PDB file of C-alpha atoms in Angstrom:
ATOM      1  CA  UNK E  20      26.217 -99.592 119.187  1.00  0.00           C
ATOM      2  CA  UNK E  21      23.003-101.328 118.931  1.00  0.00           C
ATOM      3  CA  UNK E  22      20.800 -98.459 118.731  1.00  0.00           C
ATOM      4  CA  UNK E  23      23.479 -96.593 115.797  1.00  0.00           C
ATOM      5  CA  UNK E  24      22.846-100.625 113.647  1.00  0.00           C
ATOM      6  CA  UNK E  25      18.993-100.148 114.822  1.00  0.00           C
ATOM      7  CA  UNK E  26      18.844 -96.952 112.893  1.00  0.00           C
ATOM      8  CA  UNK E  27      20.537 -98.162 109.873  1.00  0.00           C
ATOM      9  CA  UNK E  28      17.866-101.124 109.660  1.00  0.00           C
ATOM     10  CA  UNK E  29      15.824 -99.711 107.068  1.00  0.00           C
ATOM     11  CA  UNK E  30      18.472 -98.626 105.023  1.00  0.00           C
ATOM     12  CA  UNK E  31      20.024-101.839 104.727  1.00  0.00           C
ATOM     13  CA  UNK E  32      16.036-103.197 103.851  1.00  0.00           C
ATOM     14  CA  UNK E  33      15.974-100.743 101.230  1.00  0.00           C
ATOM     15  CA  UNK E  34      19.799-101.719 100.075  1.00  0.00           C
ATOM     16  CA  UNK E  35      18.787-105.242  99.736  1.00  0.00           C
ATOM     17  CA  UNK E  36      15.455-104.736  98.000  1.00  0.00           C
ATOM     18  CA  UNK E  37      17.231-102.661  95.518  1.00  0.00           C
ATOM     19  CA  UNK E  38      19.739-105.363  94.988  1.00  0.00           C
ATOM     20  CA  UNK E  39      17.178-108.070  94.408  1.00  0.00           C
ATOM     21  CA  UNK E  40      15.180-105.721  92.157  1.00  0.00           C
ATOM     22  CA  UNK E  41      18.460-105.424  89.931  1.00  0.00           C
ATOM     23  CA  UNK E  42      18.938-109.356  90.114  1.00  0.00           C
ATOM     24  CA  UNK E  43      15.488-109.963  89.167  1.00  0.00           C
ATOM     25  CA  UNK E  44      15.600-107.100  86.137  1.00  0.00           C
ATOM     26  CA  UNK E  45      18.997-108.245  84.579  1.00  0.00           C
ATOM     27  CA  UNK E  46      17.854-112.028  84.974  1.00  0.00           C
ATOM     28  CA  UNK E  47      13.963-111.807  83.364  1.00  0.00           C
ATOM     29  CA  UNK E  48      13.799-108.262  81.323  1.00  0.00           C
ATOM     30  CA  UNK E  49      15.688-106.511  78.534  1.00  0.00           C
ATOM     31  CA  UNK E  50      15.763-103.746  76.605  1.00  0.00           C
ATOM     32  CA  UNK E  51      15.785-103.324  72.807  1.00  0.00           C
ATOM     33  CA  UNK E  52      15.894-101.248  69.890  1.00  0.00           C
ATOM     34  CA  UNK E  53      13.675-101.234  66.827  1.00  0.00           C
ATOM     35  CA  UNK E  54      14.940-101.312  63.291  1.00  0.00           C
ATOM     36  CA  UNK E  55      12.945-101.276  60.754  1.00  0.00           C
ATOM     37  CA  UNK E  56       9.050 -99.900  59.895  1.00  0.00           C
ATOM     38  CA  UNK E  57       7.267-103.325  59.536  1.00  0.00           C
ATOM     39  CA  UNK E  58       5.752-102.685  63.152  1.00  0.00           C
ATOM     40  CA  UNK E  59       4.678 -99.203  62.312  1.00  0.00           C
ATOM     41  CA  UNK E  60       2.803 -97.108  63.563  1.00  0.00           C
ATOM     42  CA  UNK E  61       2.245 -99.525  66.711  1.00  0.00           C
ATOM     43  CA  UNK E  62       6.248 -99.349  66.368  1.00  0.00           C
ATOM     44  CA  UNK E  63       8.742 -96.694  65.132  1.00  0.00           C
ATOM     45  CA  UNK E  64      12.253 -97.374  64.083  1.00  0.00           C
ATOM     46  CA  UNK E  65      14.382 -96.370  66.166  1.00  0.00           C
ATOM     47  CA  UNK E  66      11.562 -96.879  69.624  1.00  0.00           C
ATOM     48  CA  UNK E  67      13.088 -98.331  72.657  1.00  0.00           C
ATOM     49  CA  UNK E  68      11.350-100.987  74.193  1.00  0.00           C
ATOM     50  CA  UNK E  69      11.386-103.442  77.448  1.00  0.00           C
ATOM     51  CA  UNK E  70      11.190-106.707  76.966  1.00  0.00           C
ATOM     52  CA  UNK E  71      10.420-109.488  79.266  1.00  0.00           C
ATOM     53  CA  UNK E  72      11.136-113.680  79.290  1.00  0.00           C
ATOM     54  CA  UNK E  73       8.708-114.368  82.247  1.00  0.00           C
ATOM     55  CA  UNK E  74       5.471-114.640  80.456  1.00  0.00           C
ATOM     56  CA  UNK E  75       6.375-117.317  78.141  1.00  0.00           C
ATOM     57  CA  UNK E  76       7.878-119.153  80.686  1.00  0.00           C
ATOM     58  CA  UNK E  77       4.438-119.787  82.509  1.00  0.00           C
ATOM     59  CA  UNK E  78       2.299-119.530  79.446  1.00  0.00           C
ATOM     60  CA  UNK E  79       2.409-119.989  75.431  1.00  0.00           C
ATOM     61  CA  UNK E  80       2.046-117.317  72.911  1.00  0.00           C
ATOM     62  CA  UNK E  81      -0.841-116.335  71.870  1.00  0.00           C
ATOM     63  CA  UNK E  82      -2.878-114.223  69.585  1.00  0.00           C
ATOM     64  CA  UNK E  83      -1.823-110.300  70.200  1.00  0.00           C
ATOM     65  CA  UNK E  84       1.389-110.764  71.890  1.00  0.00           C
ATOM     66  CA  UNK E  85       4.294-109.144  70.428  1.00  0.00           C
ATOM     67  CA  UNK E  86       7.270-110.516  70.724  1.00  0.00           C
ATOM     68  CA  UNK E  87      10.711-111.100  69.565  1.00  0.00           C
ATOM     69  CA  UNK E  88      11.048-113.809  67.517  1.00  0.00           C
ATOM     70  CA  UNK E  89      13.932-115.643  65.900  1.00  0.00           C
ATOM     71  CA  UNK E  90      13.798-115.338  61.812  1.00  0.00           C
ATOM     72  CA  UNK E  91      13.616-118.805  60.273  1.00  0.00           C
ATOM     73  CA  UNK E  92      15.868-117.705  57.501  1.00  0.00           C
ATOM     74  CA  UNK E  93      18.307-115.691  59.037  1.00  0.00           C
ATOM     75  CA  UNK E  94      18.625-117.464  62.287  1.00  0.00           C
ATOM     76  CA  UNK E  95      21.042-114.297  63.812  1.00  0.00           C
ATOM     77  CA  UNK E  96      19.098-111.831  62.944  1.00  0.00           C
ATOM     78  CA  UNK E  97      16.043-111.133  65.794  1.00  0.00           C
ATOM     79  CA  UNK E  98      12.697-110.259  64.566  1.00  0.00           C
ATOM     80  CA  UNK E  99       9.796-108.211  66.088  1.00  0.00           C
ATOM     81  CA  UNK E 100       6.466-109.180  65.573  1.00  0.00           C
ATOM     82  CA  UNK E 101       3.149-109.806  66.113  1.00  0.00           C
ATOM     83  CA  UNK E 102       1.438-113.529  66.826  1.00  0.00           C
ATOM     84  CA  UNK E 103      -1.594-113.556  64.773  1.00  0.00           C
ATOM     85  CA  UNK E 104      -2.270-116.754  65.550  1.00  0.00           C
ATOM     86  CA  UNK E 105      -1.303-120.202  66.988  1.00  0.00           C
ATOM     87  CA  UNK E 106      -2.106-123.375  65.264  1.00  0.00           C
ATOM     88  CA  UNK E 107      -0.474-126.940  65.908  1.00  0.00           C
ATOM     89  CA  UNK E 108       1.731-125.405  68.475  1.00  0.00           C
ATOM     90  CA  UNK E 109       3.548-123.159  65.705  1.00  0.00           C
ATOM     91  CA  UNK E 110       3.218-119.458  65.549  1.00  0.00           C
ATOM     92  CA  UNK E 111       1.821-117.254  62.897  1.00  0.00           C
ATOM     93  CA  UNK E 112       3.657-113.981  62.942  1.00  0.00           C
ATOM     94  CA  UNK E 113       2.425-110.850  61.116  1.00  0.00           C
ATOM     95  CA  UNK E 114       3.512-106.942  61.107  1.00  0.00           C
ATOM     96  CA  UNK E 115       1.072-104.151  61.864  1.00  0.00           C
ATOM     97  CA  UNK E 116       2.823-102.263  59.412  1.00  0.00           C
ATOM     98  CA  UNK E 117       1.515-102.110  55.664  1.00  0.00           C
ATOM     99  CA  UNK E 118       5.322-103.505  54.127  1.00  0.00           C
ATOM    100  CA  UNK E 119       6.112-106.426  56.118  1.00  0.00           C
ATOM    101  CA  UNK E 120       7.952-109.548  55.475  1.00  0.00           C
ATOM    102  CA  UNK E 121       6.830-112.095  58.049  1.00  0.00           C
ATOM    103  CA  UNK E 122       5.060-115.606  58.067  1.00  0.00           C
ATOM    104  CA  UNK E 123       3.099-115.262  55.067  1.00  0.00           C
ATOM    105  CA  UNK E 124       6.721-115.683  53.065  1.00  0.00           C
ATOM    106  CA  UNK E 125       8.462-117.415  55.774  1.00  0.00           C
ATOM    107  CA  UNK E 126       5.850-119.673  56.977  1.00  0.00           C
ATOM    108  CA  UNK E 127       5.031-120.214  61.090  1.00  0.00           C
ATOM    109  CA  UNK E 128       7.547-120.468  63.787  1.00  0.00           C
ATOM    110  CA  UNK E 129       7.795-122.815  66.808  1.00  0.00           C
ATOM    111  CA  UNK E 130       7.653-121.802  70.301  1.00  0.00           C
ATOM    112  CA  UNK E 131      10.747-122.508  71.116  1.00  0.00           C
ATOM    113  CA  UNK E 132      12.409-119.776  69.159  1.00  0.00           C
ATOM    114  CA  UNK E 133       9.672-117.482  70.966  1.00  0.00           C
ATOM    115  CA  UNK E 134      11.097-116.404  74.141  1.00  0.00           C
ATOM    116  CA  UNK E 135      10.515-112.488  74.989  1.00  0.00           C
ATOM    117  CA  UNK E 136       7.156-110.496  75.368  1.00  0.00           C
ATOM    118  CA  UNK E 137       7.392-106.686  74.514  1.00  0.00           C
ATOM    119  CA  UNK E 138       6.497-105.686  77.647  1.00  0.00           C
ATOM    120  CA  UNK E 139       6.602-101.745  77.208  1.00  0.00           C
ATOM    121  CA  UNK E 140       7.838 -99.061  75.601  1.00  0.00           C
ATOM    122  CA  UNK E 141      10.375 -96.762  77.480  1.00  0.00           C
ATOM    123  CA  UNK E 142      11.457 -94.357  74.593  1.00  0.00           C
ATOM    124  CA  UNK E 143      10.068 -91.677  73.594  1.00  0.00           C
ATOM    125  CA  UNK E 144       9.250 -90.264  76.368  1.00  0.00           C
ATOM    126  CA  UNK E 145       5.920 -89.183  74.567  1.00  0.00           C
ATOM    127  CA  UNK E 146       5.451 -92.361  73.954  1.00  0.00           C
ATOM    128  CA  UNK E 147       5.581 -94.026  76.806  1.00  0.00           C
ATOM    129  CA  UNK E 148       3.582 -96.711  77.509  1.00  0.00           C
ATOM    130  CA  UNK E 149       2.467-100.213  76.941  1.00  0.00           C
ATOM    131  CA  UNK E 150       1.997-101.696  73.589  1.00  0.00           C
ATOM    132  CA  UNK E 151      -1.682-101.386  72.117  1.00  0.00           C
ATOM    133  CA  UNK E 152      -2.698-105.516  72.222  1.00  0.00           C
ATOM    134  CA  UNK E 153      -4.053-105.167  68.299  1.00  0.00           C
ATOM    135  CA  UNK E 154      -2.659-103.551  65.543  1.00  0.00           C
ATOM    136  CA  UNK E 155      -4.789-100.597  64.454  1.00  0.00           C
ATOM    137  CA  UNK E 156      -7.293-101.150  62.012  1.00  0.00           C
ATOM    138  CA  UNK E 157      -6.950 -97.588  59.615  1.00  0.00           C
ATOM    139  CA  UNK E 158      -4.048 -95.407  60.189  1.00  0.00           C
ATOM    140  CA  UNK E 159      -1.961 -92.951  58.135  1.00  0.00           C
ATOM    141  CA  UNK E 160       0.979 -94.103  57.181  1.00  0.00           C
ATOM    142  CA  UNK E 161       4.206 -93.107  58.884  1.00  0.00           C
ATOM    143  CA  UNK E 162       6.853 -93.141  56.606  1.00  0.00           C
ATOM    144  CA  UNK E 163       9.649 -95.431  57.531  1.00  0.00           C
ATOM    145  CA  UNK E 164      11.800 -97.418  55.219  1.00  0.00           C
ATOM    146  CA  UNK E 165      11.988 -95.257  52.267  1.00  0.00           C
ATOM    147  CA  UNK E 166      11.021 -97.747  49.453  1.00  0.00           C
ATOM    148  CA  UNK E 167       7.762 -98.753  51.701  1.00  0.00           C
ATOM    149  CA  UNK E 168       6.535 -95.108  50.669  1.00  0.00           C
ATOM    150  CA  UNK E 169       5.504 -96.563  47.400  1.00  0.00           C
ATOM    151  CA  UNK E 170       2.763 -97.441  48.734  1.00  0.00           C
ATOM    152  CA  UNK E 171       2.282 -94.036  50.740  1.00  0.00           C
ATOM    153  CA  UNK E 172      -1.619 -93.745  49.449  1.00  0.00           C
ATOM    154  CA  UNK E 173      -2.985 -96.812  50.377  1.00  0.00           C
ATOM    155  CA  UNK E 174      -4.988 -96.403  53.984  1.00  0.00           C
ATOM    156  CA  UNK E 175      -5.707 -99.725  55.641  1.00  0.00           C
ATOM    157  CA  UNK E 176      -9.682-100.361  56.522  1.00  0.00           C
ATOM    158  CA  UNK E 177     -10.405 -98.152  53.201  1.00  0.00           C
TER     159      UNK E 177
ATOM    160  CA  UNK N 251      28.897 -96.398  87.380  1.00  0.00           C
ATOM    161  CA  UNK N 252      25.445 -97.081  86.898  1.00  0.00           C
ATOM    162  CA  UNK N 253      23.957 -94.288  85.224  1.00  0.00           C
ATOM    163  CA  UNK N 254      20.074 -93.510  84.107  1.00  0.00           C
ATOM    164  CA  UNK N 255      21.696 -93.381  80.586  1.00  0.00           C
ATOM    165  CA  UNK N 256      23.324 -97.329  80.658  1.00  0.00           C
ATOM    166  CA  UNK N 257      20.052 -98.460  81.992  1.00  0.00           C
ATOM    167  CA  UNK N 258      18.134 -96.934  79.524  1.00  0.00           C
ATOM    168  CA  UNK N 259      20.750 -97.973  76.605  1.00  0.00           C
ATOM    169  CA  UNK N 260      18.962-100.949  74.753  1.00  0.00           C
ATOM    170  CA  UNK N 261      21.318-104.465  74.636  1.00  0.00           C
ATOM    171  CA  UNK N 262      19.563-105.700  71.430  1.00  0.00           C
ATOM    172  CA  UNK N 263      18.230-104.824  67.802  1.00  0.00           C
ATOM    173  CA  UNK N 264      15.136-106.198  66.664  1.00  0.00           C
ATOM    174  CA  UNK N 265      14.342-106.457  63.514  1.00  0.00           C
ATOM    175  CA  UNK N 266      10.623-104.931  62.292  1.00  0.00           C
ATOM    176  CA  UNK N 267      11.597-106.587  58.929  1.00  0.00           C
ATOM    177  CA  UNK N 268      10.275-106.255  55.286  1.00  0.00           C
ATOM    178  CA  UNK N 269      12.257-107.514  52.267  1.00  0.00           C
ATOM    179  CA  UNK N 270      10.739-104.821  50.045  1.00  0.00           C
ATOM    180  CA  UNK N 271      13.640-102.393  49.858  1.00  0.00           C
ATOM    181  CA  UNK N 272      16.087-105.148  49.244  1.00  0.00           C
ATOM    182  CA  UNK N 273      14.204-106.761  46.877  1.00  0.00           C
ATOM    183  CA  UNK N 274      13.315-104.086  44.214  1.00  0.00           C
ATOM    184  CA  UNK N 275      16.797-102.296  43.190  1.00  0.00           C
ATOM    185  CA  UNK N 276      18.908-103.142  40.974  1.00  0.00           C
ATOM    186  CA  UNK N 277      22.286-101.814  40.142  1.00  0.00           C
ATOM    187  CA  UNK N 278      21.698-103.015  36.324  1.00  0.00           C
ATOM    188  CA  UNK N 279      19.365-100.034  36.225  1.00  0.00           C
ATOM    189  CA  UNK N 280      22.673 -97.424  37.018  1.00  0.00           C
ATOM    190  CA  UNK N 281      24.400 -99.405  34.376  1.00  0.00           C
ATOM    191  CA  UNK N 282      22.652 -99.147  31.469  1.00  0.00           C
ATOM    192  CA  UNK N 283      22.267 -95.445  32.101  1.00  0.00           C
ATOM    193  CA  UNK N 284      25.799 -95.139  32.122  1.00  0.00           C
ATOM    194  CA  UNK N 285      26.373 -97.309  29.250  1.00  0.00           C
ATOM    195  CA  UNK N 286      24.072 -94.410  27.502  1.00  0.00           C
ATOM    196  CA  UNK N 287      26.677 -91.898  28.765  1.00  0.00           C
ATOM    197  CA  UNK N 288      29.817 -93.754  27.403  1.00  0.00           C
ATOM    198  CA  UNK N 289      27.951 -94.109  24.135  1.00  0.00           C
ATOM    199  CA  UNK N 290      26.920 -90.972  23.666  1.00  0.00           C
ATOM    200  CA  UNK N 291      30.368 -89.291  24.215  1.00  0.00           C
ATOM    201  CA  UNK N 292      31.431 -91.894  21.452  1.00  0.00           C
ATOM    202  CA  UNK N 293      28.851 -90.858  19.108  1.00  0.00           C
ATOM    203  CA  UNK N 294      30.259 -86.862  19.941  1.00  0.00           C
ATOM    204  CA  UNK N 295      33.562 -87.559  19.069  1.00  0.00           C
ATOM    205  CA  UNK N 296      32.951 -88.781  16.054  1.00  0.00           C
ATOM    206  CA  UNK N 297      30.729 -86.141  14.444  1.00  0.00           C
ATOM    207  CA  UNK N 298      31.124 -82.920  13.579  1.00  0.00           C
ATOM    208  CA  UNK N 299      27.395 -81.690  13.429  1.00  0.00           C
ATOM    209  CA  UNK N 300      27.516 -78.842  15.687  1.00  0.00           C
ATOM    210  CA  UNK N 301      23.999 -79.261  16.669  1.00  0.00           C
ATOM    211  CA  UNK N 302      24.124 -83.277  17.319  1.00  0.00           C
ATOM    212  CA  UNK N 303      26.884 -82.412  19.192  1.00  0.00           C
ATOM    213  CA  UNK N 304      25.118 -80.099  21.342  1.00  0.00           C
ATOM    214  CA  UNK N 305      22.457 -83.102  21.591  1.00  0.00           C
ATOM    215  CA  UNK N 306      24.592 -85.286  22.771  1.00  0.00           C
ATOM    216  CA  UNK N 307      25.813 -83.180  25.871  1.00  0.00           C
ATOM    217  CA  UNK N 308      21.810 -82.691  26.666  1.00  0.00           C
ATOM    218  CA  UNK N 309      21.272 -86.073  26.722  1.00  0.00           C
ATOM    219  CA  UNK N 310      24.268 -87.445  28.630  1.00  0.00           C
ATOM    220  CA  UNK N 311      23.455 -85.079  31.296  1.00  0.00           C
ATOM    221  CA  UNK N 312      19.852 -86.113  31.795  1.00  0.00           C
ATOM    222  CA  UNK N 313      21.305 -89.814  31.938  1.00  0.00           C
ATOM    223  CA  UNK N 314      23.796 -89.264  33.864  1.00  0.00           C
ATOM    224  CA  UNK N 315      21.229 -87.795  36.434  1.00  0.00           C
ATOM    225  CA  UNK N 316      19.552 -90.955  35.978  1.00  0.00           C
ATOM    226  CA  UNK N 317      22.619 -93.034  37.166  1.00  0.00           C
ATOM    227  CA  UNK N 318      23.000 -91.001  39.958  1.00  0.00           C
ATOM    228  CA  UNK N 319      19.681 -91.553  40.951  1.00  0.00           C
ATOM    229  CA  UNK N 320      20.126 -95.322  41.040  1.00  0.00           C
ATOM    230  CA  UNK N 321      23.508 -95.419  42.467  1.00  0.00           C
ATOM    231  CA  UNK N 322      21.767 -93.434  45.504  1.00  0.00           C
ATOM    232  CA  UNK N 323      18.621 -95.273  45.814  1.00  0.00           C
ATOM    233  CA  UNK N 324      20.736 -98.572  45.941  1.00  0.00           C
ATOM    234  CA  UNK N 325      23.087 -96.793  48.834  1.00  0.00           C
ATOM    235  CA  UNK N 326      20.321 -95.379  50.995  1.00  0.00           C
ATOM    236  CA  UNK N 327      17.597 -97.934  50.679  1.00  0.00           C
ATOM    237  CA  UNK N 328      19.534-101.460  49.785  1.00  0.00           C
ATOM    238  CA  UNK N 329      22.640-101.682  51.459  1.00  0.00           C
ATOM    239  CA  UNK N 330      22.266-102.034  55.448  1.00  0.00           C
ATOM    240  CA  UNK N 331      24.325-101.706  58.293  1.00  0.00           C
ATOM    241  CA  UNK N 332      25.194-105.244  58.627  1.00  0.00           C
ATOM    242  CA  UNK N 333      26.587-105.417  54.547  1.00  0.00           C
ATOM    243  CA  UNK N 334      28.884-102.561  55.400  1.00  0.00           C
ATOM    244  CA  UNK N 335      30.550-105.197  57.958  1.00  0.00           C
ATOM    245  CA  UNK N 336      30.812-107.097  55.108  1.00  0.00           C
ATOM    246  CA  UNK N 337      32.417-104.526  52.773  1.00  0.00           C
ATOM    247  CA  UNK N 338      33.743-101.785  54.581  1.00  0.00           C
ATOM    248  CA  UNK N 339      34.857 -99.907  51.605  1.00  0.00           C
ATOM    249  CA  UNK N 340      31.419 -99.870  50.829  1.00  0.00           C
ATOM    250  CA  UNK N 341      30.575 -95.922  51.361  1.00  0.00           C
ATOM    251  CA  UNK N 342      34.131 -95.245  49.683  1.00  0.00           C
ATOM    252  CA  UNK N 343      32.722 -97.107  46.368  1.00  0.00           C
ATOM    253  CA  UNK N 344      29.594 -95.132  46.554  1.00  0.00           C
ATOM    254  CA  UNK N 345      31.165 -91.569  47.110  1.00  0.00           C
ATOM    255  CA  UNK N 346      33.276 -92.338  44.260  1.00  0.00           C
ATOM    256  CA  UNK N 347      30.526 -94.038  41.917  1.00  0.00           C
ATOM    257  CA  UNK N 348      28.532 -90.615  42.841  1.00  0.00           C
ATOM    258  CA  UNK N 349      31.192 -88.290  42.053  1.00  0.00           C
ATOM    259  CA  UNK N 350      32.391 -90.523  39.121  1.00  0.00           C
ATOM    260  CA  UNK N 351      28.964 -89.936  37.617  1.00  0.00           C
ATOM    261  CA  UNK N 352      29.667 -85.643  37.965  1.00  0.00           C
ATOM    262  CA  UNK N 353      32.636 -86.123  36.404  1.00  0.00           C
ATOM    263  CA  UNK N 354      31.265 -87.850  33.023  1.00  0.00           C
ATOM    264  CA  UNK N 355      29.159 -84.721  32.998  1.00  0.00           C
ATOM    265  CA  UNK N 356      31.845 -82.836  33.262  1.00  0.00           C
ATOM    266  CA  UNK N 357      33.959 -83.828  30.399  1.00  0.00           C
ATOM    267  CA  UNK N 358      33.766 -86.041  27.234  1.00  0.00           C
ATOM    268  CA  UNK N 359      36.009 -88.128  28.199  1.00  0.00           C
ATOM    269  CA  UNK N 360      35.428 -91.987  27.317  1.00  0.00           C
ATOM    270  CA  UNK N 361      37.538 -92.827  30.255  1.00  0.00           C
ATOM    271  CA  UNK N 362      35.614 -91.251  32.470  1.00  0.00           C
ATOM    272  CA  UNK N 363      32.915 -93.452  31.696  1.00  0.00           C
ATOM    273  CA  UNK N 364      34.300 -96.189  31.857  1.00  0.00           C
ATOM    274  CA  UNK N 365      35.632 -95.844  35.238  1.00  0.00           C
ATOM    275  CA  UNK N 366      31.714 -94.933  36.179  1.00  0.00           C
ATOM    276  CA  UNK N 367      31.022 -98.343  34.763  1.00  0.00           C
ATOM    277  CA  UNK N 368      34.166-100.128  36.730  1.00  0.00           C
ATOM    278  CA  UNK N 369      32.627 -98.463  40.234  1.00  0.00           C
ATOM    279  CA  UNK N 370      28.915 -99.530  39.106  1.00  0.00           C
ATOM    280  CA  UNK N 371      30.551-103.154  38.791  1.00  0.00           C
ATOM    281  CA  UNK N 372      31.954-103.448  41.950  1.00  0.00           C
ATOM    282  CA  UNK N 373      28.583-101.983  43.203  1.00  0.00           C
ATOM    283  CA  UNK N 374      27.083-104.846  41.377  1.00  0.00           C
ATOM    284  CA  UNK N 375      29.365-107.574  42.958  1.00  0.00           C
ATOM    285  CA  UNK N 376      28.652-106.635  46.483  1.00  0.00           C
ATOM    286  CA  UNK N 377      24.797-106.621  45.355  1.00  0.00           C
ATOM    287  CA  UNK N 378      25.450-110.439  44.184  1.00  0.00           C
ATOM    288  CA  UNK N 379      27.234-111.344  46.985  1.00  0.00           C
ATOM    289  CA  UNK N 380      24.563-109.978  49.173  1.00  0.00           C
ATOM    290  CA  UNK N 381      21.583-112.027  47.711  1.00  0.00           C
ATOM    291  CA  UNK N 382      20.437-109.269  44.746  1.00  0.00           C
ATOM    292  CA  UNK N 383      19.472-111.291  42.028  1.00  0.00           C
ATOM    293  CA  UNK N 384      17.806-113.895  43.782  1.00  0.00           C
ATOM    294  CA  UNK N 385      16.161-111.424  46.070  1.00  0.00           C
ATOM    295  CA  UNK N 386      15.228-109.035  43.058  1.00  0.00           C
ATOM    296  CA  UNK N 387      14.782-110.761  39.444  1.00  0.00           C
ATOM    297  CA  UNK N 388      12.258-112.476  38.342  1.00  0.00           C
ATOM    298  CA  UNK N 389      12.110-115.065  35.679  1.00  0.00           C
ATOM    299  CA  UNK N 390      11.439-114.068  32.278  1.00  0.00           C
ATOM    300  CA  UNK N 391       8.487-116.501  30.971  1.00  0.00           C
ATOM    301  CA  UNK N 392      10.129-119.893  29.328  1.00  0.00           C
ATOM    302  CA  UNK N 393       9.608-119.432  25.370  1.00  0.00           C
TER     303      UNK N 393
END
């Protein structure tokens, strides 16, 4: 009897870890879906993403992070974004996408409706990977929302 | 049962936002085309100039084309997911505006265009109710 429990020790230790992992990923991470182009080409609509609420629990946001924000005018609606900067405790929020509607028409954002980091992104596969801490400085652009194609030839850094 | 696939499913939408494609259209632009159509096929029916006639049918065509084109551009890049909660005969209004603009090439029928401008108002009223005009016109200068 003890020896047939003695062999079963590590799979119960491999059980329990398991469990705890779960615990610990349902409590602090999430995962998401973006809609929209205003984060292109950092982020695609329709790119899967894990997000995390453990970061901004030990530290502020800060310039680079992207995170999910919520939208000062349209408090249901959840907003992904950059922080381009932090003054007075309130963020400045920017897309890296060339037609973006973010704090330059709806002004900076308190921390407290900050609460999830983009931690990575899980979808596409091809894609896979963390999230590039600035947005890109030239880039062709990707398409996206169709109207934003009106302004197809501009190149940013040009 | 757990699967890879629930895991993987995301729980939330986030929003890479821009205003631009809700702020540009506007469904007065289908309207006056198709006030074009319904006055051209009143300016057919009453002449009998062969050739004005034949004019006329040119002309409503390419505007009716143009209506079209606005009636789409407001579906597919104006109207979003969360309006068709809103109004969920929106796509049925749509299909019909669409084909209702076919039919007033089709015929020369005033009735026909004025049913395309009935459908292009109750576009237009779900485009109010959703924010349009204060979202999309701007103020002519005070004189």
């Amino acid at each position: 009897m003890r020896t047939e429990r003695g062999r079963l020790r590590p799979l119960f230790f491999v059980l329990g870890l398991a469990t705890g992992l779960a615990v610990v990923a349902a409590r602090w991470t999430d995962a998401a879906a973006v809609r929209g182009a205003s984060m292109a080409p950092t982020l695609l609509p329709g790119e899967r993403l894990l997000v995390e609420r453990w970061t901004f629990r030990r530290r502020s946001p800060r310039a680079g992070d992207v995170v999910l924000a919520r939208d000062p005018r349209q408090p249901s609606r959840e907003l992904i974004k950059r922080v381009a900067s932090v003054v007075d405790g309130r963020v400045s929020l920017r897309g890296d996408g060339m037609a973006t509607t973010d704090s330059r028409t709806f002004g900076t954002v308190p921390f407290s409706d900050i609460e999830w980091r983009v931690a990575l992104r899980y979808w596409p596969v091809r894609r896979i990977g963390p999230i590039p801490a600035a947005p890109p400085l030239a880039y062709e652009p990707q398409g996206g929302e169709p109207a934003c194609t009106a302004f197809g030839d501009l190149v940013v850094g040009e | 049962m757990l699967t890879l696939r629930s895991l993987l499913r995301p729980t939330r939408v986030v929003d890479a936002h821009c205003d631009i494609p809700c702020g540009i259209y506007d469904p007065a632009q289908a309207r006056i085309e198709a006030e074009s159509c319904y006055n051209i096929i009143k300016k057919y029916n009453d002449s009998d100039d062969e050739v004005f006639r034949t004019r006329c049918i040119q002309v409503k065509e390419e505007r009716a084309e143009l209506a079209k084109h606005h009636i789409d551009v407001l579906w597919s890049d104006y109207f979003k997911p969360e309006h068709l909660e809103k109004y969920p005969d929106l796509h049925q209004t749509f299909w019909q505006a669409a084909k209702q603009v076919s039919q007033v090439k089709h015929t020369m029928n005033l009735d026909d265009a004025k049913k395309l401008l009935d459908l292009i108002d109750q576009i237009d009223e779900m485009w109010r109710a959703t924010g349009g005009p204060e979202k999309t016109r701007v103020q002519a200068a005070a004189v």
